[in-house]
Amino acid sequence: MAARLIMNRVTFCALTVALSALGACTDTKPAMTPDGKVVVTLRDRVFNMELADDRDEQQKGLGGVTEIKPDGGMLFVFPGATERFFVMRDCVIPIDIAYLDETKRIVSMYTMQPEEPRRDDEAEGNYEARLKRYPSRYPARYVLEFRAGTLEALGVSNGDEVRFEVPASSR
């Protein structure tokens, strides 16, 4: 009995050392920065993006934002891939948008322009109806929004792969 207990402890210690060494050998970047942003890599450029993974965050998006940092933006994570469209609801600055499929490849992209703000006497439904729609044209599970001009400056095209890890809470 004592020999079996010793053998179990030795096996456990050896496994712990092996797994620790294996973990030290990886050079993957963390999925999230300390301030809660998702690390996204596109064309070897690293972005720290806000995460929009629930309906309220996705509805608000970058609405009301007056500046996007050169390495900033927003990553939208949806439960599945489907054709989508985005609008510039309450947005005051131009934004680059890229739709990504399940494999994190770009399927379409645009530079979206700000719309005339909602008027005080304008019903929300009328405001929504007049906003230009930017369609994905293909099923998209992820959407990225960047500072306007970023996609063109990087020479990004449809089919390009984007690297990021989806936080466990968003899967």
PDB file of C-alpha atoms in Angstrom, residues 72-74 95-97 144-148:
ATOM      1  CA  GLY A  72      -7.691  50.061 -31.183  1.00  0.00           C
ATOM      2  CA  GLY A  73     -11.156  49.143 -32.348  1.00  0.00           C
ATOM      3  CA  MET A  74     -13.852  46.638 -31.513  1.00  0.00           C
ATOM      4  CA  ILE A  95     -14.981  53.479 -39.332  1.00  0.00           C
ATOM      5  CA  ASP A  96     -13.403  50.587 -41.260  1.00  0.00           C
ATOM      6  CA  ILE A  97     -15.336  47.349 -40.898  1.00  0.00           C
ATOM      7  CA  LEU A 144     -13.950  43.978 -36.623  1.00  0.00           C
ATOM      8  CA  GLU A 145     -14.164  47.763 -36.527  1.00  0.00           C
ATOM      9  CA  PHE A 146     -11.013  49.880 -36.909  1.00  0.00           C
ATOM     10  CA  ARG A 147     -10.018  53.507 -37.275  1.00  0.00           C
ATOM     11  CA  ALA A 148     -10.934  54.573 -40.842  1.00  0.00           C
TER      12      ALA A 148
END
